[in-house]
Amino acid sequence: MSSPSDQTRRTILLTALATAVHASAPRSAAAEEDAPGSDLRPQKADVLVFAEGDHAGEVIKPQDLKPGGPAVRAWPKDPKTSVVRKGSRLNEVVVVKLDPAELDDSTRPRSADGIVAYSVICSHAGCPITAWGKAAQGDKDVLKCVCHNSEFDPRQSAQVVFGPAPRRLAALPLAAADGSLTVVGTFIGKVGAQQGG
């Protein structure tokens, strides 16, 4: 029969052994992605890269986007360090190319020749915006959160046009420079869901 001090000693030795094995194991890909700066919010001069699909990680060029949609998901990337800022889901944006003449007066100055970017995080419950399609009311395509059916009009600063979302999506100002989409300022508006209460 072992004494309590033997059990404690055994627990300490097993913990130390497990820690040593873990520390000597090769770093996972996820750990390598958490490079310094990957969790910083989008910074001025960052470029946008595809977040998913065959071109994930590649710089988005204005001509890569089809006029009128669909919307694509993107991450900001520091062009100097090549760090993609995907260390926080709050950094992901949805990008869509629209006719500049359709944009309202507050949206147009934040666009790059009709290309607009908004936080992908719905302001209702924090689900991601995953759809681009016809609005519940009207005939225009809108950004949709299918979790609770909120819809946002990207032509009008992503204001809520349907559903329970309490406010518009945060906008990320863009410019087209050197063949890519460049961030020209911080998010306008609060990123993320409403706080419980």
PDB file of C-alpha atoms in Angstrom:
ATOM      1  CA  MET A   1       0.000   0.000   0.000  1.00  0.00           C
ATOM      2  CA  SER A   2       1.407   3.396  -0.897  1.00  0.00           C
ATOM      3  CA  SER A   3       1.388   6.408   1.365  1.00  0.00           C
ATOM      4  CA  PRO A   4      -0.103   9.814   0.454  1.00  0.00           C
ATOM      5  CA  SER A   5       3.410  11.194  -0.018  1.00  0.00           C
ATOM      6  CA  ASP A   6       4.166   8.396  -2.539  1.00  0.00           C
ATOM      7  CA  GLN A   7       1.004   9.292  -4.465  1.00  0.00           C
ATOM      8  CA  THR A   8       1.969  12.982  -4.496  1.00  0.00           C
ATOM      9  CA  ARG A   9       5.486  12.129  -5.654  1.00  0.00           C
ATOM     10  CA  ARG A  10       4.104   9.857  -8.393  1.00  0.00           C
ATOM     11  CA  THR A  11       1.689  12.614  -9.557  1.00  0.00           C
ATOM     12  CA  ILE A  12       4.484  15.180  -9.688  1.00  0.00           C
ATOM     13  CA  LEU A  13       6.757  12.827 -11.662  1.00  0.00           C
ATOM     14  CA  LEU A  14       4.003  11.947 -14.162  1.00  0.00           C
ATOM     15  CA  THR A  15       3.137  15.621 -14.641  1.00  0.00           C
ATOM     16  CA  ALA A  16       6.795  16.488 -15.213  1.00  0.00           C
ATOM     17  CA  LEU A  17       7.154  13.627 -17.700  1.00  0.00           C
ATOM     18  CA  ALA A  18       4.038  14.683 -19.622  1.00  0.00           C
ATOM     19  CA  THR A  19       5.276  18.280 -19.720  1.00  0.00           C
ATOM     20  CA  ALA A  20       8.677  17.195 -21.041  1.00  0.00           C
ATOM     21  CA  VAL A  21       7.106  15.044 -23.766  1.00  0.00           C
ATOM     22  CA  HIS A  22       4.787  17.870 -24.804  1.00  0.00           C
ATOM     23  CA  ALA A  23       7.627  20.412 -24.887  1.00  0.00           C
ATOM     24  CA  SER A  24       9.802  18.177 -27.061  1.00  0.00           C
ATOM     25  CA  ALA A  25       7.044  17.411 -29.572  1.00  0.00           C
ATOM     26  CA  PRO A  26       7.118  19.298 -32.888  1.00  0.00           C
ATOM     27  CA  ARG A  27       5.031  22.462 -32.869  1.00  0.00           C
ATOM     28  CA  SER A  28       1.657  22.088 -34.497  1.00  0.00           C
ATOM     29  CA  ALA A  29       0.629  24.125 -37.512  1.00  0.00           C
ATOM     30  CA  ALA A  30      -1.879  25.979 -35.330  1.00  0.00           C
ATOM     31  CA  ALA A  31       0.857  27.090 -32.946  1.00  0.00           C
ATOM     32  CA  GLU A  32       2.993  28.303 -35.853  1.00  0.00           C
ATOM     33  CA  GLU A  33       0.086  30.390 -37.182  1.00  0.00           C
ATOM     34  CA  ASP A  34      -0.009  32.406 -33.972  1.00  0.00           C
ATOM     35  CA  ALA A  35       2.879  34.594 -35.080  1.00  0.00           C
ATOM     36  CA  PRO A  36       3.351  37.943 -33.334  1.00  0.00           C
ATOM     37  CA  GLY A  37       0.783  40.376 -34.697  1.00  0.00           C
ATOM     38  CA  SER A  38      -1.674  37.720 -35.904  1.00  0.00           C
ATOM     39  CA  ASP A  39      -4.233  38.754 -33.308  1.00  0.00           C
ATOM     40  CA  LEU A  40      -3.913  42.514 -33.871  1.00  0.00           C
ATOM     41  CA  ARG A  41      -6.929  44.201 -35.455  1.00  0.00           C
ATOM     42  CA  PRO A  42      -6.506  45.196 -39.118  1.00  0.00           C
ATOM     43  CA  GLN A  43      -3.860  47.893 -39.469  1.00  0.00           C
ATOM     44  CA  LYS A  44      -3.492  50.694 -41.993  1.00  0.00           C
ATOM     45  CA  ALA A  45      -1.614  49.398 -45.079  1.00  0.00           C
ATOM     46  CA  ASP A  46      -2.581  45.751 -44.484  1.00  0.00           C
ATOM     47  CA  VAL A  47      -3.659  43.908 -47.633  1.00  0.00           C
ATOM     48  CA  LEU A  48      -6.591  41.507 -47.814  1.00  0.00           C
ATOM     49  CA  VAL A  49      -6.071  37.808 -48.548  1.00  0.00           C
ATOM     50  CA  PHE A  50      -8.593  35.046 -49.255  1.00  0.00           C
ATOM     51  CA  ALA A  51      -9.663  33.291 -46.036  1.00  0.00           C
ATOM     52  CA  GLU A  52     -10.801  30.059 -47.654  1.00  0.00           C
ATOM     53  CA  GLY A  53     -10.900  28.022 -50.829  1.00  0.00           C
ATOM     54  CA  ASP A  54      -8.260  27.187 -53.415  1.00  0.00           C
ATOM     55  CA  HIS A  55      -6.692  30.645 -53.120  1.00  0.00           C
ATOM     56  CA  ALA A  56      -6.614  30.832 -49.290  1.00  0.00           C
ATOM     57  CA  GLY A  57      -3.772  33.120 -48.194  1.00  0.00           C
ATOM     58  CA  GLU A  58      -3.376  34.758 -51.613  1.00  0.00           C
ATOM     59  CA  VAL A  59      -3.719  38.531 -51.992  1.00  0.00           C
ATOM     60  CA  ILE A  60      -7.138  39.603 -53.284  1.00  0.00           C
ATOM     61  CA  LYS A  61      -6.944  41.736 -56.402  1.00  0.00           C
ATOM     62  CA  PRO A  62      -9.938  43.912 -57.369  1.00  0.00           C
ATOM     63  CA  GLN A  63     -10.360  41.898 -60.582  1.00  0.00           C
ATOM     64  CA  ASP A  64     -10.688  38.685 -58.509  1.00  0.00           C
ATOM     65  CA  LEU A  65     -14.101  39.854 -57.325  1.00  0.00           C
ATOM     66  CA  LYS A  66     -17.156  39.441 -59.523  1.00  0.00           C
ATOM     67  CA  PRO A  67     -19.296  42.614 -59.803  1.00  0.00           C
ATOM     68  CA  GLY A  68     -22.502  42.142 -57.815  1.00  0.00           C
ATOM     69  CA  GLY A  69     -21.087  39.314 -55.733  1.00  0.00           C
ATOM     70  CA  PRO A  70     -20.777  36.791 -54.376  1.00  0.00           C
ATOM     71  CA  ALA A  71     -19.137  38.063 -51.213  1.00  0.00           C
ATOM     72  CA  VAL A  72     -15.845  36.456 -50.192  1.00  0.00           C
ATOM     73  CA  ARG A  73     -14.282  36.028 -46.766  1.00  0.00           C
ATOM     74  CA  ALA A  74     -10.866  37.579 -46.161  1.00  0.00           C
ATOM     75  CA  TRP A  75      -8.155  38.187 -43.571  1.00  0.00           C
ATOM     76  CA  PRO A  76      -5.919  41.249 -43.283  1.00  0.00           C
ATOM     77  CA  LYS A  77      -2.218  40.575 -43.848  1.00  0.00           C
ATOM     78  CA  ASP A  78       0.769  42.697 -42.866  1.00  0.00           C
ATOM     79  CA  PRO A  79       2.637  43.188 -46.163  1.00  0.00           C
ATOM     80  CA  LYS A  80       5.951  43.813 -44.384  1.00  0.00           C
ATOM     81  CA  THR A  81       6.021  40.742 -42.111  1.00  0.00           C
ATOM     82  CA  SER A  82       3.624  38.524 -44.133  1.00  0.00           C
ATOM     83  CA  VAL A  83       1.696  37.801 -40.925  1.00  0.00           C
ATOM     84  CA  VAL A  84      -1.937  37.010 -41.661  1.00  0.00           C
ATOM     85  CA  ARG A  85      -4.045  38.464 -38.853  1.00  0.00           C
ATOM     86  CA  LYS A  86      -6.135  35.336 -38.275  1.00  0.00           C
ATOM     87  CA  GLY A  87      -5.257  34.969 -34.594  1.00  0.00           C
ATOM     88  CA  SER A  88      -8.701  36.382 -33.741  1.00  0.00           C
ATOM     89  CA  ARG A  89     -11.963  35.641 -35.511  1.00  0.00           C
ATOM     90  CA  LEU A  90     -12.852  39.307 -34.951  1.00  0.00           C
ATOM     91  CA  ASN A  91     -10.348  40.209 -37.701  1.00  0.00           C
ATOM     92  CA  GLU A  92     -12.105  38.326 -40.504  1.00  0.00           C
ATOM     93  CA  VAL A  93     -14.051  40.384 -43.029  1.00  0.00           C
ATOM     94  CA  VAL A  94     -16.478  39.783 -45.849  1.00  0.00           C
ATOM     95  CA  VAL A  95     -15.712  41.604 -49.105  1.00  0.00           C
ATOM     96  CA  VAL A  96     -18.070  42.284 -52.012  1.00  0.00           C
ATOM     97  CA  LYS A  97     -17.769  44.254 -55.245  1.00  0.00           C
ATOM     98  CA  LEU A  98     -20.748  46.487 -56.034  1.00  0.00           C
ATOM     99  CA  ASP A  99     -21.629  49.201 -58.511  1.00  0.00           C
ATOM    100  CA  PRO A 100     -20.205  52.407 -56.947  1.00  0.00           C
ATOM    101  CA  ALA A 101     -23.348  54.275 -58.031  1.00  0.00           C
ATOM    102  CA  GLU A 102     -25.428  52.032 -55.721  1.00  0.00           C
ATOM    103  CA  LEU A 103     -23.436  52.984 -52.606  1.00  0.00           C
ATOM    104  CA  ASP A 104     -24.873  55.610 -50.264  1.00  0.00           C
ATOM    105  CA  ASP A 105     -22.930  58.743 -49.337  1.00  0.00           C
ATOM    106  CA  SER A 106     -21.442  57.263 -46.146  1.00  0.00           C
ATOM    107  CA  THR A 107     -20.399  53.972 -47.785  1.00  0.00           C
ATOM    108  CA  ARG A 108     -18.827  55.294 -51.009  1.00  0.00           C
ATOM    109  CA  PRO A 109     -15.799  57.019 -49.356  1.00  0.00           C
ATOM    110  CA  ARG A 110     -14.881  53.774 -47.534  1.00  0.00           C
ATOM    111  CA  SER A 111     -14.981  51.686 -50.700  1.00  0.00           C
ATOM    112  CA  ALA A 112     -12.325  50.875 -53.263  1.00  0.00           C
ATOM    113  CA  ASP A 113     -14.129  51.534 -56.547  1.00  0.00           C
ATOM    114  CA  GLY A 114     -17.283  49.878 -55.197  1.00  0.00           C
ATOM    115  CA  ILE A 115     -15.522  47.151 -53.206  1.00  0.00           C
ATOM    116  CA  VAL A 116     -16.614  47.180 -49.560  1.00  0.00           C
ATOM    117  CA  ALA A 117     -15.482  45.201 -46.517  1.00  0.00           C
ATOM    118  CA  TYR A 118     -17.365  44.491 -43.301  1.00  0.00           C
ATOM    119  CA  SER A 119     -16.740  42.408 -40.209  1.00  0.00           C
ATOM    120  CA  VAL A 120     -17.855  38.841 -40.796  1.00  0.00           C
ATOM    121  CA  ILE A 121     -19.184  38.700 -37.200  1.00  0.00           C
ATOM    122  CA  CYS A 122     -22.941  39.295 -36.920  1.00  0.00           C
ATOM    123  CA  SER A 123     -23.893  41.975 -34.410  1.00  0.00           C
ATOM    124  CA  HIS A 124     -26.689  39.807 -33.003  1.00  0.00           C
ATOM    125  CA  ALA A 125     -25.175  36.626 -31.526  1.00  0.00           C
ATOM    126  CA  GLY A 126     -21.665  36.598 -32.995  1.00  0.00           C
ATOM    127  CA  CYS A 127     -22.298  34.007 -35.698  1.00  0.00           C
ATOM    128  CA  PRO A 128     -20.405  34.436 -38.975  1.00  0.00           C
ATOM    129  CA  ILE A 129     -21.989  36.019 -42.033  1.00  0.00           C
ATOM    130  CA  THR A 130     -22.107  33.057 -44.420  1.00  0.00           C
ATOM    131  CA  ALA A 131     -24.513  33.906 -47.215  1.00  0.00           C
ATOM    132  CA  TRP A 132     -25.018  36.329 -50.068  1.00  0.00           C
ATOM    133  CA  GLY A 133     -28.461  36.312 -51.608  1.00  0.00           C
ATOM    134  CA  LYS A 134     -31.829  37.959 -52.183  1.00  0.00           C
ATOM    135  CA  ALA A 135     -33.164  40.003 -49.301  1.00  0.00           C
ATOM    136  CA  ALA A 136     -36.295  38.804 -47.503  1.00  0.00           C
ATOM    137  CA  GLN A 137     -37.864  42.111 -48.531  1.00  0.00           C
ATOM    138  CA  GLY A 138     -36.928  43.529 -51.927  1.00  0.00           C
ATOM    139  CA  ASP A 139     -34.898  42.206 -54.812  1.00  0.00           C
ATOM    140  CA  LYS A 140     -31.326  43.188 -53.897  1.00  0.00           C
ATOM    141  CA  ASP A 141     -28.674  40.746 -52.754  1.00  0.00           C
ATOM    142  CA  VAL A 142     -27.575  41.270 -49.151  1.00  0.00           C
ATOM    143  CA  LEU A 143     -25.166  39.818 -46.596  1.00  0.00           C
ATOM    144  CA  LYS A 144     -26.927  37.202 -44.478  1.00  0.00           C
ATOM    145  CA  CYS A 145     -26.368  35.561 -41.126  1.00  0.00           C
ATOM    146  CA  VAL A 146     -28.317  32.314 -41.422  1.00  0.00           C
ATOM    147  CA  CYS A 147     -28.135  31.552 -37.671  1.00  0.00           C
ATOM    148  CA  HIS A 148     -31.003  33.923 -36.820  1.00  0.00           C
ATOM    149  CA  ASN A 149     -31.836  35.369 -40.264  1.00  0.00           C
ATOM    150  CA  SER A 150     -30.308  38.823 -39.926  1.00  0.00           C
ATOM    151  CA  GLU A 151     -29.643  40.638 -43.210  1.00  0.00           C
ATOM    152  CA  PHE A 152     -27.346  43.592 -43.892  1.00  0.00           C
ATOM    153  CA  ASP A 153     -27.259  45.903 -46.922  1.00  0.00           C
ATOM    154  CA  PRO A 154     -23.615  46.465 -47.923  1.00  0.00           C
ATOM    155  CA  ARG A 155     -24.656  49.445 -50.090  1.00  0.00           C
ATOM    156  CA  GLN A 156     -25.854  51.336 -46.991  1.00  0.00           C
ATOM    157  CA  SER A 157     -22.977  50.792 -44.542  1.00  0.00           C
ATOM    158  CA  ALA A 158     -24.241  47.255 -43.805  1.00  0.00           C
ATOM    159  CA  GLN A 159     -27.298  48.506 -41.982  1.00  0.00           C
ATOM    160  CA  VAL A 160     -29.762  45.884 -40.746  1.00  0.00           C
ATOM    161  CA  VAL A 161     -32.584  45.378 -43.243  1.00  0.00           C
ATOM    162  CA  PHE A 162     -34.110  42.245 -41.713  1.00  0.00           C
ATOM    163  CA  GLY A 163     -33.871  40.123 -38.583  1.00  0.00           C
ATOM    164  CA  PRO A 164     -32.931  40.553 -34.926  1.00  0.00           C
ATOM    165  CA  ALA A 165     -29.455  42.112 -35.294  1.00  0.00           C
ATOM    166  CA  PRO A 166     -29.397  45.315 -33.205  1.00  0.00           C
ATOM    167  CA  ARG A 167     -26.912  47.267 -35.322  1.00  0.00           C
ATOM    168  CA  ARG A 168     -24.993  47.345 -38.583  1.00  0.00           C
ATOM    169  CA  LEU A 169     -21.773  45.429 -39.216  1.00  0.00           C
ATOM    170  CA  ALA A 170     -18.475  47.195 -38.550  1.00  0.00           C
ATOM    171  CA  ALA A 171     -16.986  48.567 -41.791  1.00  0.00           C
ATOM    172  CA  LEU A 172     -13.324  48.310 -42.799  1.00  0.00           C
ATOM    173  CA  PRO A 173     -12.246  51.207 -45.080  1.00  0.00           C
ATOM    174  CA  LEU A 174     -10.406  50.108 -48.238  1.00  0.00           C
ATOM    175  CA  ALA A 175      -8.436  51.447 -51.171  1.00  0.00           C
ATOM    176  CA  ALA A 176      -7.135  49.752 -54.299  1.00  0.00           C
ATOM    177  CA  ALA A 177      -3.350  50.113 -54.401  1.00  0.00           C
ATOM    178  CA  ASP A 178      -0.603  48.261 -56.278  1.00  0.00           C
ATOM    179  CA  GLY A 179      -3.060  45.684 -57.595  1.00  0.00           C
ATOM    180  CA  SER A 180      -4.426  44.709 -54.167  1.00  0.00           C
ATOM    181  CA  LEU A 181      -7.059  45.779 -51.664  1.00  0.00           C
ATOM    182  CA  THR A 182      -5.436  47.828 -48.904  1.00  0.00           C
ATOM    183  CA  VAL A 183      -6.818  48.727 -45.486  1.00  0.00           C
ATOM    184  CA  VAL A 184      -6.839  52.522 -45.022  1.00  0.00           C
ATOM    185  CA  GLY A 185      -8.200  52.751 -41.472  1.00  0.00           C
ATOM    186  CA  THR A 186      -9.474  50.844 -38.472  1.00  0.00           C
ATOM    187  CA  PHE A 187     -12.938  49.315 -38.194  1.00  0.00           C
ATOM    188  CA  ILE A 188     -15.755  51.863 -38.152  1.00  0.00           C
ATOM    189  CA  GLY A 189     -18.252  50.637 -35.579  1.00  0.00           C
ATOM    190  CA  LYS A 190     -18.133  47.904 -32.964  1.00  0.00           C
ATOM    191  CA  VAL A 191     -16.968  44.458 -34.086  1.00  0.00           C
ATOM    192  CA  GLY A 192     -18.862  41.510 -32.659  1.00  0.00           C
ATOM    193  CA  ALA A 193     -22.121  40.641 -31.009  1.00  0.00           C
ATOM    194  CA  GLN A 194     -24.251  42.567 -28.568  1.00  0.00           C
ATOM    195  CA  GLN A 195     -23.437  41.948 -24.925  1.00  0.00           C
ATOM    196  CA  GLY A 196     -25.847  39.802 -22.915  1.00  0.00           C
ATOM    197  CA  GLY A 197     -28.023  41.427 -20.352  1.00  0.00           C
TER     198      GLY A 197
END
